[in-house]
CSV table of C-alpha atoms in Angstrom, one decimal:
chain,number,residue,atom,x,y,z
A,1,MET,CA,149.7,103.5,162.2
A,2,LYS,CA,148.4,104.3,158.6
A,3,LYS,CA,150.4,102.2,156.8
A,4,ARG,CA,150.0,99.7,160.0
A,5,ASN,CA,146.5,99.9,159.2
A,6,LEU,CA,146.7,99.3,156.0
A,7,SER,CA,148.7,96.0,156.5
A,8,LYS,CA,146.0,94.7,158.6
A,9,LEU,CA,142.7,95.9,156.7
A,10,THR,CA,144.6,94.2,153.5
A,11,LEU,CA,144.9,90.8,155.6
A,12,LEU,CA,141.1,90.6,156.5
A,13,ILE,CA,140.0,91.0,153.3
A,14,SER,CA,142.2,88.5,152.0
A,15,ARG,CA,141.8,85.8,154.3
A,16,PHE,CA,138.2,86.7,154.0
A,17,PHE,CA,138.6,85.9,150.5
A,18,LEU,CA,140.5,82.6,151.3
A,19,ILE,CA,138.4,81.2,153.5
A,20,ILE,CA,136.1,81.7,150.5
A,21,CYS,CA,138.4,79.9,148.4
A,22,GLY,CA,139.0,77.7,150.6
A,23,PHE,CA,135.5,76.3,151.3
A,24,LEU,CA,134.9,76.8,146.9
A,25,ILE,CA,138.3,74.1,146.2
A,26,GLY,CA,137.3,71.4,149.7
A,27,ALA,CA,133.5,71.4,147.8
A,28,TYR,CA,135.0,71.0,144.1
A,29,LEU,CA,138.0,68.6,145.4
A,30,ILE,CA,134.9,66.6,146.6
A,31,GLU,CA,132.6,66.9,143.5
A,32,GLY,CA,135.7,66.1,141.6
A,33,LEU,CA,136.2,62.9,143.1
A,34,VAL,CA,133.2,62.1,142.3
A,35,ARG,CA,133.6,61.8,138.3
A,36,LEU,CA,136.7,61.3,138.5
A,37,LEU,CA,136.0,57.8,140.6
A,38,ASN,CA,132.4,57.7,137.9
A,39,ILE,CA,130.0,56.6,141.6
A,40,THR,CA,126.7,56.0,140.1
A,41,LEU,CA,123.6,56.6,141.9
A,42,THR,CA,121.6,53.9,141.8
A,43,THR,CA,118.1,53.7,143.7
A,44,PRO,CA,116.1,56.3,145.0
A,45,VAL,CA,116.9,55.9,148.6
A,46,THR,CA,120.4,55.4,148.5
A,47,SER,CA,120.5,58.2,145.6
A,48,ILE,CA,119.3,60.2,149.1
A,49,ILE,CA,121.4,58.7,151.2
A,50,ASP,CA,124.8,59.5,149.0
A,51,GLU,CA,124.1,62.4,147.7
A,52,GLY,CA,123.6,63.8,151.8
A,53,MET,CA,127.4,62.1,152.4
A,54,ILE,CA,128.8,64.2,149.9
A,55,LEU,CA,127.2,67.5,150.8
A,56,LEU,CA,128.4,66.6,153.7
A,57,ALA,CA,131.7,65.6,152.9
A,58,GLU,CA,131.9,68.9,150.4
A,59,GLY,CA,130.7,70.5,153.6
A,60,ILE,CA,133.5,69.0,156.4
A,61,ILE,CA,136.1,68.8,153.2
A,62,GLY,CA,135.4,72.7,152.5
A,63,ILE,CA,135.5,73.6,155.6
A,64,ILE,CA,139.3,72.1,156.2
A,65,THR,CA,140.5,74.4,153.2
A,66,ALA,CA,139.0,77.5,154.3
A,67,VAL,CA,140.8,76.8,157.8
A,68,ILE,CA,144.1,75.3,156.6
A,69,LEU,CA,143.9,78.9,154.1
A,70,CYS,CA,143.0,80.8,156.5
A,71,ILE,CA,145.9,80.2,158.8
A,72,PHE,CA,148.4,80.9,156.3
A,73,ALA,CA,147.0,83.7,155.2
A,74,PRO,CA,150.3,86.1,155.7
A,75,SER,CA,152.7,84.1,153.8
A,76,ILE,CA,150.5,83.5,150.9
A,77,VAL,CA,149.8,87.7,150.7
A,78,ASN,CA,153.5,88.0,151.1
A,79,GLY,CA,153.8,85.7,148.7
A,80,LEU,CA,151.7,87.0,146.7
A,81,ILE,CA,153.4,89.8,146.8
A,82,ASN,CA,156.6,88.4,146.3
A,83,PHE,CA,155.3,86.5,142.9
A,84,VAL,CA,154.6,90.2,141.8
A,85,LYS,CA,157.2,91.8,142.3
A,86,LEU,CA,159.6,89.0,140.5
A,87,ILE,CA,157.1,89.6,137.6
A,88,GLU,CA,157.6,93.4,137.7
A,89,LYS,CA,161.4,93.9,137.7
A,90,GLY,CA,161.2,91.5,135.1
A,91,LEU,CA,159.0,93.1,132.8
A,92,ASN,CA,161.1,96.9,133.9
A,93,ARG,CA,163.7,94.7,131.6
A,94,PHE,CA,162.3,95.1,128.6
A,95,SER,CA,160.9,98.2,126.1
A,96,ALA,CA,157.2,99.0,125.3
A,97,LYS,CA,158.2,97.5,122.1
A,98,GLU,CA,159.0,94.0,123.2
A,99,LEU,CA,156.7,93.4,125.5
A,100,VAL,CA,153.6,94.7,123.1
A,101,CYS,CA,155.2,92.4,121.0
A,102,ALA,CA,156.0,89.9,123.8
A,103,GLY,CA,151.7,90.6,124.6
A,104,LEU,CA,150.9,90.1,120.6
A,105,GLY,CA,153.2,86.3,120.3
A,106,LEU,CA,151.2,85.2,123.4
A,107,ILE,CA,148.0,86.0,121.9
A,108,LEU,CA,149.0,83.8,119.2
A,109,GLY,CA,150.6,80.8,120.5
A,110,LEU,CA,147.0,80.6,122.4
A,111,ILE,CA,145.2,80.1,119.6
A,112,ALA,CA,147.7,77.5,118.1
A,113,ALA,CA,147.0,75.7,121.4
A,114,PHE,CA,143.4,76.4,121.0
A,115,PHE,CA,143.7,74.1,117.1
A,116,ILE,CA,145.6,71.4,119.0
A,117,SER,CA,143.8,71.0,121.5
A,118,THR,CA,140.7,70.4,119.3
A,119,PHE,CA,142.4,67.4,117.8
A,120,PHE,CA,143.1,65.8,121.2
A,121,ASN,CA,139.5,66.4,122.3
A,122,SER,CA,138.3,64.2,119.3
A,123,VAL,CA,140.6,61.4,119.8
A,124,GLU,CA,138.9,59.4,123.0
A,125,ILE,CA,140.9,59.3,125.8
A,126,LYS,CA,140.7,56.8,128.5
A,127,ALA,CA,142.3,58.2,130.7
A,128,LYS,CA,141.5,61.6,131.4
A,129,PHE,CA,144.4,62.8,133.2
A,130,ILE,CA,146.1,62.3,130.7
A,131,LEU,CA,144.8,64.3,128.2
A,132,VAL,CA,144.2,67.1,131.0
A,133,ILE,CA,148.5,66.6,130.8
A,134,ILE,CA,148.3,66.9,127.1
A,135,LEU,CA,146.1,69.9,127.1
A,136,PHE,CA,148.4,71.5,129.0
A,137,LEU,CA,151.6,71.2,128.0
A,138,ASP,CA,150.4,72.0,125.3
A,139,TYR,CA,149.1,75.5,126.1
A,140,MET,CA,152.5,76.4,128.1
A,141,LEU,CA,154.8,74.9,125.3
A,142,LEU,CA,153.3,77.6,122.8
A,143,SER,CA,152.7,80.3,124.7
A,144,LEU,CA,156.1,80.1,126.2
A,145,LEU,CA,157.1,80.0,122.4
A,146,GLY,CA,154.9,83.1,120.7
A,147,ILE,CA,156.0,85.2,124.0
A,148,ARG,CA,159.9,84.1,122.5
A,149,LEU,CA,159.4,84.9,119.0
A,150,GLY,CA,157.0,87.8,119.2
A,151,LEU,CA,160.8,89.4,121.5
A,152,LEU,CA,162.9,88.2,119.0
A,153,SER,CA,161.3,89.7,115.8
A,154,ALA,CA,160.6,93.3,117.8
A,155,ASP,CA,163.0,95.5,116.5
A,156,LEU,CA,161.2,93.8,112.7
A,157,ILE,CA,157.9,94.8,113.9
A,158,PHE,CA,159.3,98.2,115.8
A,159,PRO,CA,161.9,99.6,113.7
A,160,SER,CA,163.9,102.4,115.1
A,161,SER,CA,165.6,105.6,113.1
A,162,LYS,CA,167.1,105.9,115.9
A,163,LYS,CA,169.3,104.0,118.4
A,164,THR,CA,168.0,102.2,121.0
A,165,SER,CA,170.5,99.5,122.1
A,166,SER,CA,172.3,99.3,124.9
A,167,GLU,CA,175.6,100.5,123.3
A,168,SER,CA,174.0,103.8,123.5
A,169,LYS,CA,172.1,104.3,127.4
A,170,ILE,CA,174.7,106.4,129.1
A,171,ILE,CA,173.4,106.4,133.2
A,172,ILE,CA,174.4,109.7,135.4
A,173,ASP,CA,175.2,109.1,138.6
A,174,THR,CA,175.2,111.6,142.0
A,175,SER,CA,178.8,113.3,140.9
A,176,ALA,CA,178.1,113.6,137.8
A,177,ILE,CA,175.6,115.9,137.8
A,178,ILE,CA,176.4,117.5,141.0
A,179,ASP,CA,180.0,118.8,138.5
A,180,GLY,CA,178.1,121.2,136.7
A,181,ARG,CA,180.2,120.3,133.8
A,182,ILE,CA,177.3,118.1,131.9
A,183,TYR,CA,174.8,121.2,131.9
A,184,ASP,CA,177.9,122.8,129.7
A,185,MET,CA,178.8,119.9,127.2
A,186,ALA,CA,175.0,119.5,126.9
A,187,LYS,CA,174.7,123.0,125.4
A,188,THR,CA,177.7,122.5,123.0
A,189,GLY,CA,175.6,119.0,121.8
A,190,PHE,CA,178.6,116.9,122.4
A,191,LEU,CA,176.7,114.7,124.6
A,192,TYR,CA,174.1,112.6,123.1
A,193,GLY,CA,172.7,109.1,123.5
A,194,ASN,CA,170.2,108.1,125.8
A,195,LEU,CA,170.5,109.1,129.1
A,196,TYR,CA,169.2,107.5,132.4
A,197,ILE,CA,169.3,109.4,135.6
A,198,THR,CA,168.4,107.0,138.5
A,199,SER,CA,165.1,107.3,140.6
A,200,PHE,CA,168.3,106.4,144.2
A,201,THR,CA,170.3,109.1,142.6
A,202,ILE,CA,167.5,111.6,142.2
A,203,ASP,CA,166.5,110.3,146.3
A,204,GLU,CA,170.6,110.9,147.0
A,205,LEU,CA,169.7,114.3,145.2
A,206,LYS,CA,167.2,115.1,147.7
A,207,ASN,CA,168.9,113.6,150.8
A,208,LEU,CA,172.2,115.9,150.1
A,209,SER,CA,170.1,119.2,150.3
A,210,GLY,CA,168.4,118.8,153.2
A,211,ASN,CA,171.8,117.3,154.9
A,212,THR,CA,172.6,119.6,158.3
A,213,ASP,CA,175.8,119.7,157.5
A,214,PRO,CA,176.5,123.5,155.1
A,215,LEU,CA,178.6,121.7,151.8
A,216,LYS,CA,176.6,118.7,151.6
A,217,ARG,CA,174.0,120.4,152.0
A,218,GLU,CA,175.0,123.5,149.1
A,219,ARG,CA,176.1,120.2,146.7
A,220,GLY,CA,173.0,118.6,146.7
A,221,ARG,CA,170.4,121.6,145.7
A,222,ARG,CA,173.3,122.4,142.8
A,223,GLY,CA,172.5,119.4,141.8
A,224,LEU,CA,168.7,119.2,142.0
A,225,ASP,CA,169.4,122.7,139.6
A,226,ILE,CA,171.7,121.0,137.4
A,227,LEU,CA,169.0,118.5,137.4
A,228,THR,CA,166.0,121.0,136.2
A,229,LYS,CA,168.2,122.5,133.4
A,230,LEU,CA,168.5,119.0,132.1
A,231,GLN,CA,165.5,118.3,131.3
A,232,LYS,CA,164.4,121.5,130.1
A,233,ASP,CA,167.1,120.8,127.0
A,234,LYS,CA,165.2,119.5,125.0
A,235,SER,CA,167.9,118.3,122.4
A,236,LEU,CA,169.3,115.9,125.2
A,237,ASN,CA,167.2,112.0,125.0
A,238,LEU,CA,167.0,112.2,128.7
A,239,THR,CA,164.8,109.5,130.4
A,240,ILE,CA,164.3,109.9,135.1
A,241,GLY,CA,163.8,106.9,136.7
A,242,THR,CA,160.8,105.9,138.8
A,243,ASN,CA,160.6,102.7,139.9
A,244,ASP,CA,164.3,101.1,139.8
A,245,SER,CA,164.9,98.6,141.9
A,246,ALA,CA,166.9,98.9,144.9
A,247,GLU,CA,169.1,96.2,145.8
A,248,ASN,CA,170.9,98.2,148.9
A,249,ALA,CA,171.0,102.2,150.3
A,250,ASP,CA,174.5,102.3,148.9
A,251,GLY,CA,173.4,104.5,145.2
A,252,ASP,CA,176.9,103.3,143.5
A,253,LYS,CA,176.9,99.5,143.7
A,254,ASN,CA,173.3,99.7,142.4
A,255,ILE,CA,173.4,102.1,139.4
A,256,LEU,CA,176.5,99.6,138.3
A,257,SER,CA,174.2,96.9,139.4
A,258,LEU,CA,171.8,98.9,136.9
A,259,ALA,CA,174.4,99.2,134.5
A,260,GLU,CA,175.9,95.0,134.0
A,261,LYS,CA,172.2,94.0,134.2
A,262,THR,CA,170.8,96.3,131.1
A,263,GLN,CA,174.8,96.7,129.7
A,264,SER,CA,174.8,100.3,129.7
A,265,SER,CA,177.4,102.8,130.4
A,266,ILE,CA,178.0,105.6,133.5
A,267,LEU,CA,179.3,108.7,132.9
A,268,THR,CA,180.6,110.1,137.2
A,269,THR,CA,184.4,111.8,137.9
A,270,ASP,CA,183.8,109.3,141.1
A,271,TYR,CA,187.4,107.5,140.5
A,272,ASN,CA,186.2,104.7,142.9
A,273,LEU,CA,183.2,104.3,140.7
A,274,GLU,CA,184.7,104.4,137.5
A,275,LYS,CA,187.4,101.4,138.9
A,276,ILE,CA,185.5,99.3,139.9
A,277,ALA,CA,183.2,99.9,137.1
A,278,GLN,CA,186.1,98.6,134.9
A,279,ILE,CA,186.9,95.8,137.1
A,280,LYS,CA,183.3,94.5,136.1
A,281,ASN,CA,183.4,95.1,132.3
A,282,ILE,CA,182.1,98.2,132.2
A,283,LYS,CA,181.7,101.3,130.6
A,284,THR,CA,182.6,104.3,131.7
A,285,LEU,CA,182.8,108.2,130.7
A,286,ASN,CA,185.1,110.1,132.9
A,287,LEU,CA,184.3,114.1,132.5
A,288,ASN,CA,187.6,114.5,133.9
A,289,GLU,CA,189.6,112.3,131.9
A,290,LEU,CA,187.2,114.6,129.0
A,291,SER,CA,188.7,117.6,130.3
A,292,ASN,CA,192.6,116.6,131.2
A,293,ALA,CA,191.9,114.9,127.1
A,294,ILE,CA,191.2,118.3,125.1
A,295,LYS,CA,193.2,120.7,127.6
A,296,PRO,CA,195.1,122.3,124.7
A,297,VAL,CA,198.6,121.3,124.2
A,298,VAL,CA,201.7,124.0,126.1
A,299,LEU,CA,205.2,122.5,124.4
A,300,PRO,CA,209.0,123.2,126.3
A,301,GLY,CA,209.8,127.0,125.1
A,302,GLU,CA,206.4,128.3,124.1
A,303,LYS,CA,205.5,131.6,124.9
A,304,LEU,CA,203.0,132.1,127.0
A,305,ASN,CA,200.6,136.2,128.3
A,306,VAL,CA,199.8,134.8,132.1
A,307,LYS,CA,199.1,136.7,135.1
A,308,ILE,CA,200.4,135.8,137.5
A,309,VAL,CA,197.5,135.6,141.4
A,310,LYS,CA,199.4,134.3,144.2
A,311,GLU,CA,202.9,132.9,145.3
A,312,GLY,CA,204.4,129.4,145.8
A,313,LYS,CA,205.9,126.9,147.7
A,314,GLU,CA,209.1,128.1,146.7
A,315,GLN,CA,210.8,131.1,147.1
A,316,ASN,CA,210.7,134.0,144.7
A,317,GLN,CA,207.4,131.2,143.1
A,318,GLY,CA,204.5,133.0,141.8
A,319,LEU,CA,201.0,130.4,140.1
A,320,ALA,CA,199.2,131.5,137.5
A,321,TYR,CA,196.2,129.9,135.5
A,322,LEU,CA,195.2,129.0,131.6
A,323,PRO,CA,192.0,128.9,131.2
A,324,ASP,CA,190.9,126.3,131.7
A,325,GLY,CA,192.3,126.0,135.3
A,326,THR,CA,195.6,123.8,134.7
A,327,MET,CA,198.7,125.3,137.0
A,328,ILE,CA,201.4,126.7,135.2
A,329,VAL,CA,203.9,127.3,138.1
A,330,VAL,CA,206.2,129.8,137.1
A,331,GLU,CA,209.9,130.3,138.3
A,332,ASN,CA,211.3,134.3,139.8
A,333,GLY,CA,207.9,135.2,139.1
A,334,GLY,CA,207.0,136.6,142.8
A,335,LYS,CA,208.0,139.5,141.8
A,336,PHE,CA,205.1,140.3,139.6
A,337,ILE,CA,202.3,138.6,142.0
A,338,GLY,CA,198.8,140.8,139.9
A,339,LYS,CA,200.2,141.8,137.4
A,340,GLU,CA,200.2,140.0,133.8
A,341,THR,CA,203.9,139.3,132.0
A,342,GLN,CA,205.3,136.6,128.9
A,343,VAL,CA,206.7,133.7,130.2
A,344,TYR,CA,208.0,131.3,128.4
A,345,ILE,CA,207.2,127.1,128.9
A,346,THR,CA,210.3,125.6,130.2
A,347,THR,CA,208.1,121.8,131.3
A,348,ALA,CA,204.7,120.4,131.3
A,349,MET,CA,204.0,116.8,132.5
A,350,GLN,CA,200.8,115.1,133.7
A,351,THR,CA,200.0,114.6,136.7
A,352,SER,CA,197.1,112.2,138.6
A,353,ALA,CA,195.5,115.9,139.5
A,354,GLY,CA,195.8,116.6,136.2
A,355,LYS,CA,197.9,118.8,134.1
A,356,LEU,CA,201.0,121.1,135.2
A,357,ILE,CA,203.3,123.2,133.8
A,358,PHE,CA,206.4,125.0,134.8
A,359,ALA,CA,207.4,128.4,133.3
A,360,ARG,CA,210.1,131.1,133.8
A,361,ILE,CA,209.9,134.8,133.3
A,362,GLU,CA,212.7,135.5,130.8
A,363,GLU,CA,215.1,138.7,133.2
A,364,ASN,CA,214.9,141.4,130.0
A,365,SER,CA,210.9,140.3,130.2
A,366,GLU,CA,208.2,143.2,130.5
A,367,ASN,CA,204.6,143.3,132.2
A,368,ILE,CA,201.9,143.8,129.4
A,369,ASN,CA,200.2,145.3,132.4
């Protein structure tokens, strides 16, 4: 209800100002037309009549213009709002130093345009509209040139000691935050670069934490806890987005779109997101792939001391696990469940789910515990 009232109030105020602007525009339109046509008032009598006609014309045209702007007020207001959003979206692509340099370039461009315009003003040009066009192009072109030169010189004016290019920016998605291992990586110091968490990722975590499904609710709360820990880690160069433009309701699509526009990398554990990113030539960092890459290499013939924790699928088969979670299928290990014993590796193979190791217990092997 408040939002609806606010919208009506905004429209009412906009119509009020548009009516005033419309009347003034219409009035000045007639006055400008009189000056353009060089209408001269000869005698006092005709002068009074002509002035009255001009004032009447100004009033009529002003009222007509005001009514037109009042009728089209909603379209005009929506157009202005969309225009501001478009400008805001464009400005979000630039860093603070680039905006400062663009502003300085704009000022220098306007100063240069002013000095050039004084030359044209000194030249007598009978057709005034030609002079107006020349001055408009003068200010427009030099302003754009100043902004362009300012953007190109941003790195020269404000050199940075840190790597702030788009290549070092890493967008962290929801799955990587919920996974939790990202915090352990941060503590070791291996996670570096400009880390970025979007506002719609935070919204997704909040929605999950309030979900009626206990599992989803627990995942959301876990993600928010990890996010809080990451924010408190001063060793990280972490930025939390506050005004990211979500193009649709799908968080993955929004992240892909943002990464593609800013040429950033994506840190994730989502297999599908990684594949789509690869199709779009977006660099991805998958925590699962990293975990598999740093697992210790176990070769056939090696001997390990493991604790068999449960039965396997086959008869007299036991299952053990390495400290990193790699599963070991132990043949003839069913009778050693709950005990720690020595096994030797027979096969080590890589699957889509990770590394899988097969081992056997020697017949003369003794239990360690």
